[in-house]
Coordinates of C-alpha atoms and ligand atoms in Angstrom, one line a residue:
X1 CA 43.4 -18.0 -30.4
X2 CA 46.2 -16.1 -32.2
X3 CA 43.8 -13.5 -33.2
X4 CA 43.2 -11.8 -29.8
X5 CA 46.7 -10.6 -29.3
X6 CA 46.9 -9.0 -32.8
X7 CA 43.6 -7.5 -32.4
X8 CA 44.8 -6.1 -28.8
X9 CA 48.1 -4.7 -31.1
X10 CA 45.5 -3.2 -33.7
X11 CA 43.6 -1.9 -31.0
X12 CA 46.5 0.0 -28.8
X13 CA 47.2 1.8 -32.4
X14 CA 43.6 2.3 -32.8
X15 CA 43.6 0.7 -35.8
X16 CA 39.7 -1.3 -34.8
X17 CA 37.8 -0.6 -32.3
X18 CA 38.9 -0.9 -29.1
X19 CA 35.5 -3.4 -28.2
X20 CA 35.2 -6.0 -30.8
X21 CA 32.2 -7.6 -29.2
X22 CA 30.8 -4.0 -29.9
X23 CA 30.6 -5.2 -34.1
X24 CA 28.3 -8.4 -33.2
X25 CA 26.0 -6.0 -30.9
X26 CA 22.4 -5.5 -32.1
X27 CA 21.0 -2.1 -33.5
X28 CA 21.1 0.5 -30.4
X29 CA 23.1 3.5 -29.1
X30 CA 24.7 4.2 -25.8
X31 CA 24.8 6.8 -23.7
X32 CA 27.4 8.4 -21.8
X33 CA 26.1 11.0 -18.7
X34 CA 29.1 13.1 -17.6
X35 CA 27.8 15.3 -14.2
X36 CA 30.2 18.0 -13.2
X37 CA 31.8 18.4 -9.6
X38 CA 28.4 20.8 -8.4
X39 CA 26.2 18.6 -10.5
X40 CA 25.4 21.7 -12.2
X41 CA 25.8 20.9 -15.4
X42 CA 25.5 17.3 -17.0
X43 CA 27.2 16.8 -21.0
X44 CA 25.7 13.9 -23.1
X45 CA 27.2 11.8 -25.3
X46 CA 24.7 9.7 -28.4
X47 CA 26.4 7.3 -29.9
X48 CA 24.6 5.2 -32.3
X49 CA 25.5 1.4 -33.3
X50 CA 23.9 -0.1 -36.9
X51 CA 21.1 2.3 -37.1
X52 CA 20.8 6.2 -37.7
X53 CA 18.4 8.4 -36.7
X54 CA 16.5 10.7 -38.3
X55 CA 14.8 12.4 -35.6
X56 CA 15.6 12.6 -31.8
X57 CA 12.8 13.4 -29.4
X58 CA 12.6 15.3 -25.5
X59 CA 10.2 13.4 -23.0
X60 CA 9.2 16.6 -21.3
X61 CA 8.0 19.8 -23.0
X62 CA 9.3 22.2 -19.7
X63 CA 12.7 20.6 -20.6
X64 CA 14.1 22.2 -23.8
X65 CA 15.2 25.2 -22.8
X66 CA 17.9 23.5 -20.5
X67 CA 19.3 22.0 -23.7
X68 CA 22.3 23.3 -24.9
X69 CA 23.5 22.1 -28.7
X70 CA 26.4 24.1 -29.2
X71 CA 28.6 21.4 -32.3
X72 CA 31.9 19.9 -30.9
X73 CA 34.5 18.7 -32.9
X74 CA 34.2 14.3 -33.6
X75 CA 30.4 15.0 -32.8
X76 CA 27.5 15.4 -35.3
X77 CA 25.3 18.6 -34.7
X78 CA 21.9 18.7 -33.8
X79 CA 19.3 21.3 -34.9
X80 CA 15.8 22.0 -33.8
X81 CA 13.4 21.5 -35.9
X82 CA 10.8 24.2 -36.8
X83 CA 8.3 22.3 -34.6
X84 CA 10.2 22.8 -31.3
X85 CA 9.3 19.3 -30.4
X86 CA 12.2 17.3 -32.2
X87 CA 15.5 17.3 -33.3
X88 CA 17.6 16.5 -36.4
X89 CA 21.3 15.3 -36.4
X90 CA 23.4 16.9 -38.7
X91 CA 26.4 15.0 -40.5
X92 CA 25.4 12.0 -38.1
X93 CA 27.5 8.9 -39.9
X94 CA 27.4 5.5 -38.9
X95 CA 28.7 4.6 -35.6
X96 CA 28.7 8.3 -35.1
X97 CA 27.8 10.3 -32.1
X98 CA 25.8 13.3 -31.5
X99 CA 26.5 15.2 -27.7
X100 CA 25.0 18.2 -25.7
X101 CA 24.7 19.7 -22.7
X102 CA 22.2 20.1 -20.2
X103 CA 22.4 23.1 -17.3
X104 CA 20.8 21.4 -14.6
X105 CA 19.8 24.7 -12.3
X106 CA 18.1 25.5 -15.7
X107 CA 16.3 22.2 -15.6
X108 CA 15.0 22.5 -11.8
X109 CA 13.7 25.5 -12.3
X110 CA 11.5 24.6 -15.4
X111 CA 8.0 23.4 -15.4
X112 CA 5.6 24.1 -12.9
X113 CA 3.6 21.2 -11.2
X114 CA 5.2 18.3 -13.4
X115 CA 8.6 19.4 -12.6
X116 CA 11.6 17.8 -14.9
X117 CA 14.2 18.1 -12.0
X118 CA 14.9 19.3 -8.7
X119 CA 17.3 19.3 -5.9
X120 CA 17.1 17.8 -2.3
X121 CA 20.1 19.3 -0.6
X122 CA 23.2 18.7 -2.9
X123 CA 21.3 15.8 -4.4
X124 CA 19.0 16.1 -8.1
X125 CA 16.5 14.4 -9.0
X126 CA 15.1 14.3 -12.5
X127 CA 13.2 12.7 -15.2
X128 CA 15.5 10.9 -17.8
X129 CA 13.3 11.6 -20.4
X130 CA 13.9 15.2 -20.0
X131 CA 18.0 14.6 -19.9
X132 CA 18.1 12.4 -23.1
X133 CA 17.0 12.8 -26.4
X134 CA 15.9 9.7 -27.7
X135 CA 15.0 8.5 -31.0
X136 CA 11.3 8.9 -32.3
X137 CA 11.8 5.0 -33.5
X138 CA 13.1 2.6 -30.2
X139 CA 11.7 -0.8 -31.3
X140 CA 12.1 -3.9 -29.0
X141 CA 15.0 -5.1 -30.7
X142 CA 17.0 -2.0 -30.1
X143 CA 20.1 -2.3 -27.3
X144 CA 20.4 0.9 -25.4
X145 CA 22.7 1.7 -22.5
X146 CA 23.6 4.4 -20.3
X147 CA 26.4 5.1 -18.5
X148 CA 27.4 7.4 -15.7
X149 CA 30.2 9.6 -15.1
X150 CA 30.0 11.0 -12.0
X151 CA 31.9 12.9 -9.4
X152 CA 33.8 11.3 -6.5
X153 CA 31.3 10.2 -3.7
X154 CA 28.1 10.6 -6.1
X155 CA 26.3 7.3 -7.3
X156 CA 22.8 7.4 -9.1
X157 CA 19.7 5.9 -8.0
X158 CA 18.1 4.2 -11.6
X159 CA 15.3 1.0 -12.0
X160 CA 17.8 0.3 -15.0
X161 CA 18.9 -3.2 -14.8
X162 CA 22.7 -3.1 -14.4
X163 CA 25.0 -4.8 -17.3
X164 CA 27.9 -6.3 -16.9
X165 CA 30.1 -3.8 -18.0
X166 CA 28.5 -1.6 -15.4
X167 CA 26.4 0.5 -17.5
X168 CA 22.8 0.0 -17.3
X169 CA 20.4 -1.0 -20.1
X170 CA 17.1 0.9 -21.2
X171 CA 13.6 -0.8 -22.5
X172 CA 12.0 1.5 -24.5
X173 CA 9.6 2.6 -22.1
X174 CA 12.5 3.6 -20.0
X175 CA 12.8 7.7 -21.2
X176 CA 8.5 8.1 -23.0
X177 CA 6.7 6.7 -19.8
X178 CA 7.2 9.3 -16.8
X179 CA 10.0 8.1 -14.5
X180 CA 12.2 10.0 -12.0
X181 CA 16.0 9.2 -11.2
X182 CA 18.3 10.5 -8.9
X183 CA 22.1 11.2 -8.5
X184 CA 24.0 12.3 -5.2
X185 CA 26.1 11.4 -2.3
X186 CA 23.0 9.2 -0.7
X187 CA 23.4 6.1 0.4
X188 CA 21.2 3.2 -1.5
X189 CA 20.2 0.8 0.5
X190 CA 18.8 -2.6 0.1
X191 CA 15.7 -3.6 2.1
X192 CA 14.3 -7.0 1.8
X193 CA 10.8 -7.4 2.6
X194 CA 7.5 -9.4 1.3
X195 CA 10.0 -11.6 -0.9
X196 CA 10.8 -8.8 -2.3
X197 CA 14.0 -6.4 -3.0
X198 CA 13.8 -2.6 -2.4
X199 CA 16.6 -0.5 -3.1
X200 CA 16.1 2.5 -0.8
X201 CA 17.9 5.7 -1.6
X202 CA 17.0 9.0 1.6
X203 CA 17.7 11.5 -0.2
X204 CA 19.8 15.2 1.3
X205 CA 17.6 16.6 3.3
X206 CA 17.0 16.9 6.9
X207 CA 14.1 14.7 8.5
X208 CA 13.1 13.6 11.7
X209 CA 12.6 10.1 11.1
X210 CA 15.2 7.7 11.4
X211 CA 16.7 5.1 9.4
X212 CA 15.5 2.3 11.3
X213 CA 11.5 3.7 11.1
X214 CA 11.8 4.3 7.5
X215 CA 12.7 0.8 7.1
X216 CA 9.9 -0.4 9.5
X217 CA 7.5 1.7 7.2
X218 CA 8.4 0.3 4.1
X219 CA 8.6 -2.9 5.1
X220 CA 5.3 -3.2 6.5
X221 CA 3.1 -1.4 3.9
X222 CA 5.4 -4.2 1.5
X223 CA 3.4 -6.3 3.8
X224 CA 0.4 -5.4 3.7
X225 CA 0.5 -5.0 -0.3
X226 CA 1.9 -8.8 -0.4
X227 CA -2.0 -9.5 1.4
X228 CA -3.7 -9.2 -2.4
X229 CA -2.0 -11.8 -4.2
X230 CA 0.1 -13.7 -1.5
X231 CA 3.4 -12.1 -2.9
X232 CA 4.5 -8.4 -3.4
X233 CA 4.2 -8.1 -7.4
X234 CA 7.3 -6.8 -8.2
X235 CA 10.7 -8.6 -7.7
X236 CA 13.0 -5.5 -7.1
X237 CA 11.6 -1.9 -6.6
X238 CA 13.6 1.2 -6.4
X239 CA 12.1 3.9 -4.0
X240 CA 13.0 7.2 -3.9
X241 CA 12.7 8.8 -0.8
X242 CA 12.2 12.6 -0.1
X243 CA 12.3 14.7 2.7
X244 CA 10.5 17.8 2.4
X245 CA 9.5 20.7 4.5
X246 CA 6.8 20.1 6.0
X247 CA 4.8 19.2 8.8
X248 CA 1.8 17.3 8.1
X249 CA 0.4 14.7 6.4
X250 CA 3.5 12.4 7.4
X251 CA 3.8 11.7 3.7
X252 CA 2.9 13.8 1.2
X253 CA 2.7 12.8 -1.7
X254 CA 3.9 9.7 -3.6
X255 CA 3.6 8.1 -7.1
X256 CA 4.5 4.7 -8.2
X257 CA 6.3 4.5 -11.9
X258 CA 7.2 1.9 -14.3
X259 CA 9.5 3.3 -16.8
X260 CA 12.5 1.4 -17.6
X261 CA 11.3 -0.7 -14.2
X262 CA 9.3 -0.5 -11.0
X263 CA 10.2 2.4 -8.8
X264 CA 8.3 5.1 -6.3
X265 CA 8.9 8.2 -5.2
X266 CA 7.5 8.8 -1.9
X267 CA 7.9 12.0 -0.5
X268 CA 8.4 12.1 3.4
X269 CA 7.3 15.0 5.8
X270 CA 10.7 16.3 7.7
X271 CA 8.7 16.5 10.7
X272 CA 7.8 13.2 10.5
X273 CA 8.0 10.5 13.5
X274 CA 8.7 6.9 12.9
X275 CA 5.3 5.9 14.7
X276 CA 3.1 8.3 12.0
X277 CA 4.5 6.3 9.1
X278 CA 4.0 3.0 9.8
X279 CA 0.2 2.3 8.5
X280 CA -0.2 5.6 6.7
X281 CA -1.9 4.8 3.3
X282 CA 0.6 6.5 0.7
X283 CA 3.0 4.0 0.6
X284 CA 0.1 1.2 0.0
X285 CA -1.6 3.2 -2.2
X286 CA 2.3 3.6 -4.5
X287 CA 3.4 -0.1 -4.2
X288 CA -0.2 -1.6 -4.9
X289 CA 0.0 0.9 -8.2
X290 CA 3.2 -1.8 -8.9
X291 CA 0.6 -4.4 -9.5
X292 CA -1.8 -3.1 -11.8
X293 CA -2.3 -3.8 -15.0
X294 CA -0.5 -0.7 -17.3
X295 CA -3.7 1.2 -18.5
X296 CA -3.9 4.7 -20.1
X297 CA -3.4 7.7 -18.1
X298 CA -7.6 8.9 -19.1
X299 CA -9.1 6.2 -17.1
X300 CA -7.7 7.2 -13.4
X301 CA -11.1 5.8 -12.3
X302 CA -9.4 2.0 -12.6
X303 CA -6.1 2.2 -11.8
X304 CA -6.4 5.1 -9.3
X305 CA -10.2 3.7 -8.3
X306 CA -9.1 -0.1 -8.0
X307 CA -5.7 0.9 -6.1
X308 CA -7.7 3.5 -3.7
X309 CA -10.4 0.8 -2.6
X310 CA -7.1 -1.8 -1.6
X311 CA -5.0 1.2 0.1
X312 CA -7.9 0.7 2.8
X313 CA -8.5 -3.5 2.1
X314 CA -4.7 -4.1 2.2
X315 CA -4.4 -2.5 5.4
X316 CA -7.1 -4.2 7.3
X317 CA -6.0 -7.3 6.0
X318 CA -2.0 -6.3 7.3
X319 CA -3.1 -5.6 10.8
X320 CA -2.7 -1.8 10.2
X321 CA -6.1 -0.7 10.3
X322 CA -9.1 -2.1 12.3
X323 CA -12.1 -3.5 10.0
X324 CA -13.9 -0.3 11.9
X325 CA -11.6 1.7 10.4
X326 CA -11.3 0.5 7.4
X327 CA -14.7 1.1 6.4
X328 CA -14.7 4.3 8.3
X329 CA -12.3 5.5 5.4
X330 CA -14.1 4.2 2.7
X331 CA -17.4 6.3 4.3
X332 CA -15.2 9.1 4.6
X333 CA -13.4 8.9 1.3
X334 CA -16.9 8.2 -0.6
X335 CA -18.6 11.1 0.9
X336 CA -15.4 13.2 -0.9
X337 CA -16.4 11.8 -4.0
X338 CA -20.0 13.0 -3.9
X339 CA -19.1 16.5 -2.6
X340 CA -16.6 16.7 -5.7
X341 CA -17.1 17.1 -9.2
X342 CA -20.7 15.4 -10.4
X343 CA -21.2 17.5 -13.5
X344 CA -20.0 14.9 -16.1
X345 CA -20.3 11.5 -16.4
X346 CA -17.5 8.7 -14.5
X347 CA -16.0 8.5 -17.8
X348 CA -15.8 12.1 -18.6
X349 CA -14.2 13.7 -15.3
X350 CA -11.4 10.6 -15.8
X351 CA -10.6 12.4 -18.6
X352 CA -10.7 15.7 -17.7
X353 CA -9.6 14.9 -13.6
X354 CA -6.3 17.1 -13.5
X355 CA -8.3 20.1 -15.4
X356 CA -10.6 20.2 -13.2
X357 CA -8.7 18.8 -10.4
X358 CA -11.9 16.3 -9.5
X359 CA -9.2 13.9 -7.8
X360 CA -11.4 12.5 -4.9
X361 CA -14.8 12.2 -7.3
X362 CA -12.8 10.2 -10.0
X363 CA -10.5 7.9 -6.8
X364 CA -13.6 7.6 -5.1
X365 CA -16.2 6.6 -7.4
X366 CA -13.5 4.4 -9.0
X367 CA -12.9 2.5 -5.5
X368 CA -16.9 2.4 -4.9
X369 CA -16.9 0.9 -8.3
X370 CA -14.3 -2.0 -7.3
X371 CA -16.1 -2.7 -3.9
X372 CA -19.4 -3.2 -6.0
X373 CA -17.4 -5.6 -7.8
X374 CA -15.9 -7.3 -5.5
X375 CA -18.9 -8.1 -3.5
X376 CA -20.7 -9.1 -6.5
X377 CA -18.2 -11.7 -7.2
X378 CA -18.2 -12.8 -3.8
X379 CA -21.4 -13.0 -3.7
X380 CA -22.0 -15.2 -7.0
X381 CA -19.2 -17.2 -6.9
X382 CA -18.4 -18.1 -3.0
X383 CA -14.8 -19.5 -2.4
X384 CA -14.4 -19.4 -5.8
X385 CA -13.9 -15.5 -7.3
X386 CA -13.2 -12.3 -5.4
X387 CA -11.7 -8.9 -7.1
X388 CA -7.6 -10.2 -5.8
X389 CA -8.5 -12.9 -8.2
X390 CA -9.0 -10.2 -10.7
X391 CA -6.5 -7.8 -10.5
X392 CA -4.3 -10.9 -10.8
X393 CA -5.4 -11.7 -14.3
X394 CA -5.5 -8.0 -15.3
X395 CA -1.5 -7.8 -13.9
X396 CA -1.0 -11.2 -16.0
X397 CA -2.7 -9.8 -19.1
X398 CA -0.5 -5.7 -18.8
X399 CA 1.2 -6.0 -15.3
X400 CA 5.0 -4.0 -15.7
X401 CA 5.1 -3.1 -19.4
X402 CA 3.4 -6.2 -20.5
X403 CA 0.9 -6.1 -23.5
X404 CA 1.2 -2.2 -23.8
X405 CA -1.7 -0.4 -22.1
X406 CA -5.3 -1.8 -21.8
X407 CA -8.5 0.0 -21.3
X408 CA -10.6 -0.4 -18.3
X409 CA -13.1 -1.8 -20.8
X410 CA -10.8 -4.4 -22.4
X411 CA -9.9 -5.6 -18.9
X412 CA -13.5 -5.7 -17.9
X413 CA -14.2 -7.5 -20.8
X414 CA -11.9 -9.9 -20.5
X415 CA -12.8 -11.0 -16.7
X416 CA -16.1 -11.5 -17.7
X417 CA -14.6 -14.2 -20.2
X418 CA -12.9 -15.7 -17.7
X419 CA -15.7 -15.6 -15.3
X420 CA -18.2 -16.7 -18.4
X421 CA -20.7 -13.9 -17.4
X422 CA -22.0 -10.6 -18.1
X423 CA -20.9 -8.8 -14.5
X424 CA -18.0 -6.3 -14.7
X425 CA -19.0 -5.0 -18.0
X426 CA -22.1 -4.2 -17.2
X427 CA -21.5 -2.8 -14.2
X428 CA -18.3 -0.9 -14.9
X429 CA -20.6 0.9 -17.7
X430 CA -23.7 1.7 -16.0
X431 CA -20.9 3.6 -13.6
X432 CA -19.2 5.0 -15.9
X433 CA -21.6 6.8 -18.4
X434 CA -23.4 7.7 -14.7
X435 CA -22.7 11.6 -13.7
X436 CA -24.0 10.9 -10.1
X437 CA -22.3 9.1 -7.3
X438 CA -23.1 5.5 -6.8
X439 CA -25.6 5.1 -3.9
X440 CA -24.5 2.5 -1.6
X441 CA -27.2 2.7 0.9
X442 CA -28.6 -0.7 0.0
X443 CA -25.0 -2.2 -0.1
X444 CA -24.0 -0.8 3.4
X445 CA -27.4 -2.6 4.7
X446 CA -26.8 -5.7 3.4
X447 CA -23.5 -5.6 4.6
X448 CA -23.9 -4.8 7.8
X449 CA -22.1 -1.1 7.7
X450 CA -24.3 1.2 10.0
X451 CA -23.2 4.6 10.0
X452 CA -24.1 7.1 12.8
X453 CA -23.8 10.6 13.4
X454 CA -21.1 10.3 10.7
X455 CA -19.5 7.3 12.7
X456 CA -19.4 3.6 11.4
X457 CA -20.8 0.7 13.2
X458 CA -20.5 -2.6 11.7
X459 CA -23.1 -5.1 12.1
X460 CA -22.7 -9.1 12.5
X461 CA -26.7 -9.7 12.1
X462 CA -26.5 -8.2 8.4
X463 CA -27.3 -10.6 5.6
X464 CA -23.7 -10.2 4.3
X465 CA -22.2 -9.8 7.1
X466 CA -19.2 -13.0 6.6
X467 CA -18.8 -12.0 3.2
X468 CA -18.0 -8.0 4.7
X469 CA -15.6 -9.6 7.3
X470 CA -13.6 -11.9 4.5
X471 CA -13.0 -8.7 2.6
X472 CA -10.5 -7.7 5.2
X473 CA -9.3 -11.0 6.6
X474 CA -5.7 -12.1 6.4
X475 CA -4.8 -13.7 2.9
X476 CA -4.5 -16.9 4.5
X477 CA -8.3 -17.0 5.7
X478 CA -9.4 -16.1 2.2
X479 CA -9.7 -18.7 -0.5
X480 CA -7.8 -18.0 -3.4
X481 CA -8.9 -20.7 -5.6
X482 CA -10.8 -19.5 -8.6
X483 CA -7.8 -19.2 -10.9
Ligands
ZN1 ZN1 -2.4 6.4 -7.4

């Protein structure tokens, strides 16, 4: 006990280091984000406990030109390798620190449709990735923190789990998977709904709706995304929210991240009215993306398939759509699908989707693919298996960063284990080496969907005409045994 004070003596003359606990901390670095008064510019310090680098990395290729490595004096220098992809500290020792600076107009004006940054009145919003270098090697075991230093008023808007000492810590998903942060003088606001946390942040910008309706919005398609497994699947969720310019849809785009932990970005029409957001599909669409299982970015027709087929389920089942309209919107969306793409197989366009920007033919033949499933499984296995059961054992196998990333296959592969038949594997491949558009004709009869003059007409005399109506029924109706 009669250390402490003689340490604290050692420390004032900076004889150790000021944090002692710092020695038993695990191999990691911390860094320390310093924002100017405009945030205009943002300086970056490394610094690296019981391990050294060789190689620092950029998680966006728009981003490098922002960088600026002039040396400073205490730091280690950094130099660009011949490459342009890494970088390589110069006289880095250990417990040494490497710093730069980024200029953050630089930053937002980079890139083209997979911007690194931009600003929403006098707030930023950015990918950390494209901030911080990182080290090629992040293991598991590694401790990493970041810290903020920001102007008076200005807080940031991070999934980061806070630590103690009021910086927060990064997995090392945080800065390789795509994820988008924010600093600025918005308010963050916590919204609980489902059983679940949201941390809300509006960001600058003038909109229309209020405060009250955005809450109502979120809270609701929280809701109706709580209706697959009985729970929303995330505990705490940060979402981004961000007015733009415009005037219709009422929101116009979204996407649903999980680097360094669950948060969306949903951007909101300024026009917008409170009563056009509640039930719109975007926000479904994002938060149900929080409960799939992590699979790679080539196979859009699962996770943006599976998720596309519940955006218009989860609804129904919420109250937020009609079981008319419902499968009025699957009609719609699966005649997109056929009048896009076709050329290449299911498998194919997934790959090749944002070249060719086949979007509706790869959603749509994905979510025609999970309502063949689902009905199949109803259909064998009644009370017992439907495709909520499913996504529920994929999210157990990869949900959040669990497992690393599966392929549709694996995950197909492994359902039919636990169902102890050949049915999603066989299925999911006839589809997918398939360049034409499944025909549903023969489903749509058996389950009673009628469709005239481009209109839908359901039908309680069809053969599967119960099974059709559980599909959309409340949670509560629908037996989740099967597990
Ligand atoms: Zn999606």
């Amino acid at each position: 006990m009669r250390v402490l004070p003689f340490l604290l003596v050692l420390a004032l003359l900076g004889v150790v280091d000021p944090a002692p606990a710092d020695a038993a901390r695990s191999a990691g670095w911390d860094y320390e984000i310093r924002f100017d008064e405009g945030l205009r510019r943002a300086d970056v310090r490394l610094c690296f406990r019981r391990f050294l680098p060789k190689r620092l990395v950029l998680g966006h290729d728009d981003a490098h030109g922002a960088l600026d490595l002039t040396r400073r004096p205490g730091a280690a220098g950094l130099v660009r390798r011949g490459d342009g992809e890494s970088y390589v500290p110069v006289g880095l020792r250990p417990g040494g620190c490497v710093v730069w600076s980024v200029d953050l107009d630089a930053l937002a004006r980079a890139g083209r449709w997979r911007k690194p940054a931009s600003r929403v009145g006098r707030d930023l919003v950015f990918a950390p990735g494209a901030l911080l270098l990182r080290p090629a090697l992040w293991t598991s075991r590694m401790d990493v923190t970041v810290r903020f230093v920001l102007p008076e008023g200005t807080r940031p808007a991070v999934p980061w789990p806070l630590t103690r000492d009021g910086s927060y810590r990064l997995d090392r998903y945080a800065l390789r998977l795509e994820g988008t942060i924010a600093v600025g003088r918005f308010e963050i606001e916590r919204l609980d709904a489902a059983g679940a946390r949201f941390d809300v942040a509006v960001l600058d910008a003038p909109h229309r709706a209020s405060r009250e309706g955005i809450r109502t919005w979120l809270s609701k398609a929280a809701g109706a995304v709580a209706q697959l497994s009985g729970r929303f699947p995330v505990d705490r969720t940060l979402v981004l929210v961000e007015p733009v310019p415009a005037r219709t849809p009422a929101v116009i785009f979204g996407m649903a991240m999980r680097a360094g932990g669950p948060h969306l970005r949903l951007l909101l029409a300024s026009t917008a009215r409170d009563e056009e957001l509640v039930g719109e599909w975007v926000a479904v669409h994002e938060m149900t993306h929080l409960g799939m299982a992590w699979n790679y970015d080539t196979e859009a027709w699962f996770q943006e398939g599976f998720v596309t087929y519940y955006q218009e389920i989860l609804r129904g089942r919420a109250g937020l759509l009609s079981e008319q309209e419902v499968w009025q919107n699957l009609h719609d969306g699966f005649g997109r699908g056929r009048r896009s793409g076709g050329q290449r197989t299911l498998s194919r366009e997934s790959r090749v989707m944002h070249r060719h920007h086949t979007y509706h033919r790869v959603y749509w033949a994905g979510a025609a693919l999970a309502l063949r499933l689902d009905v199949e499984l109803r259909r064998r296995f009644p009370d017992r298996w439907c495709l909520d059961d499913l996504m529920q054992l994929w999210e157990r196998m990869h949900g959040g960063t669990r497992g690393g990333p599966a392929t549709g296959l694996a995950l197909m592969r492994a359902a039919d284990r636990r169902l102890r038949q050949a049915l999603c594997v066989p299925l999911a491949t006839a589809q997918l080496e398939s360049a034409a558009f499944p025909d549903l004709e023969r489903l749509y009869a058996r389950l009673g969907v009628q469709v005239v003059g481009g209109r839908v007409v359901l039908r309680d005399d069809a053969p599967l005409a119960s099974l059709r109506r559980a599909i959309t029924a409340p949670k509560t109706a629908v037996s989740a045994a099967g597990r």
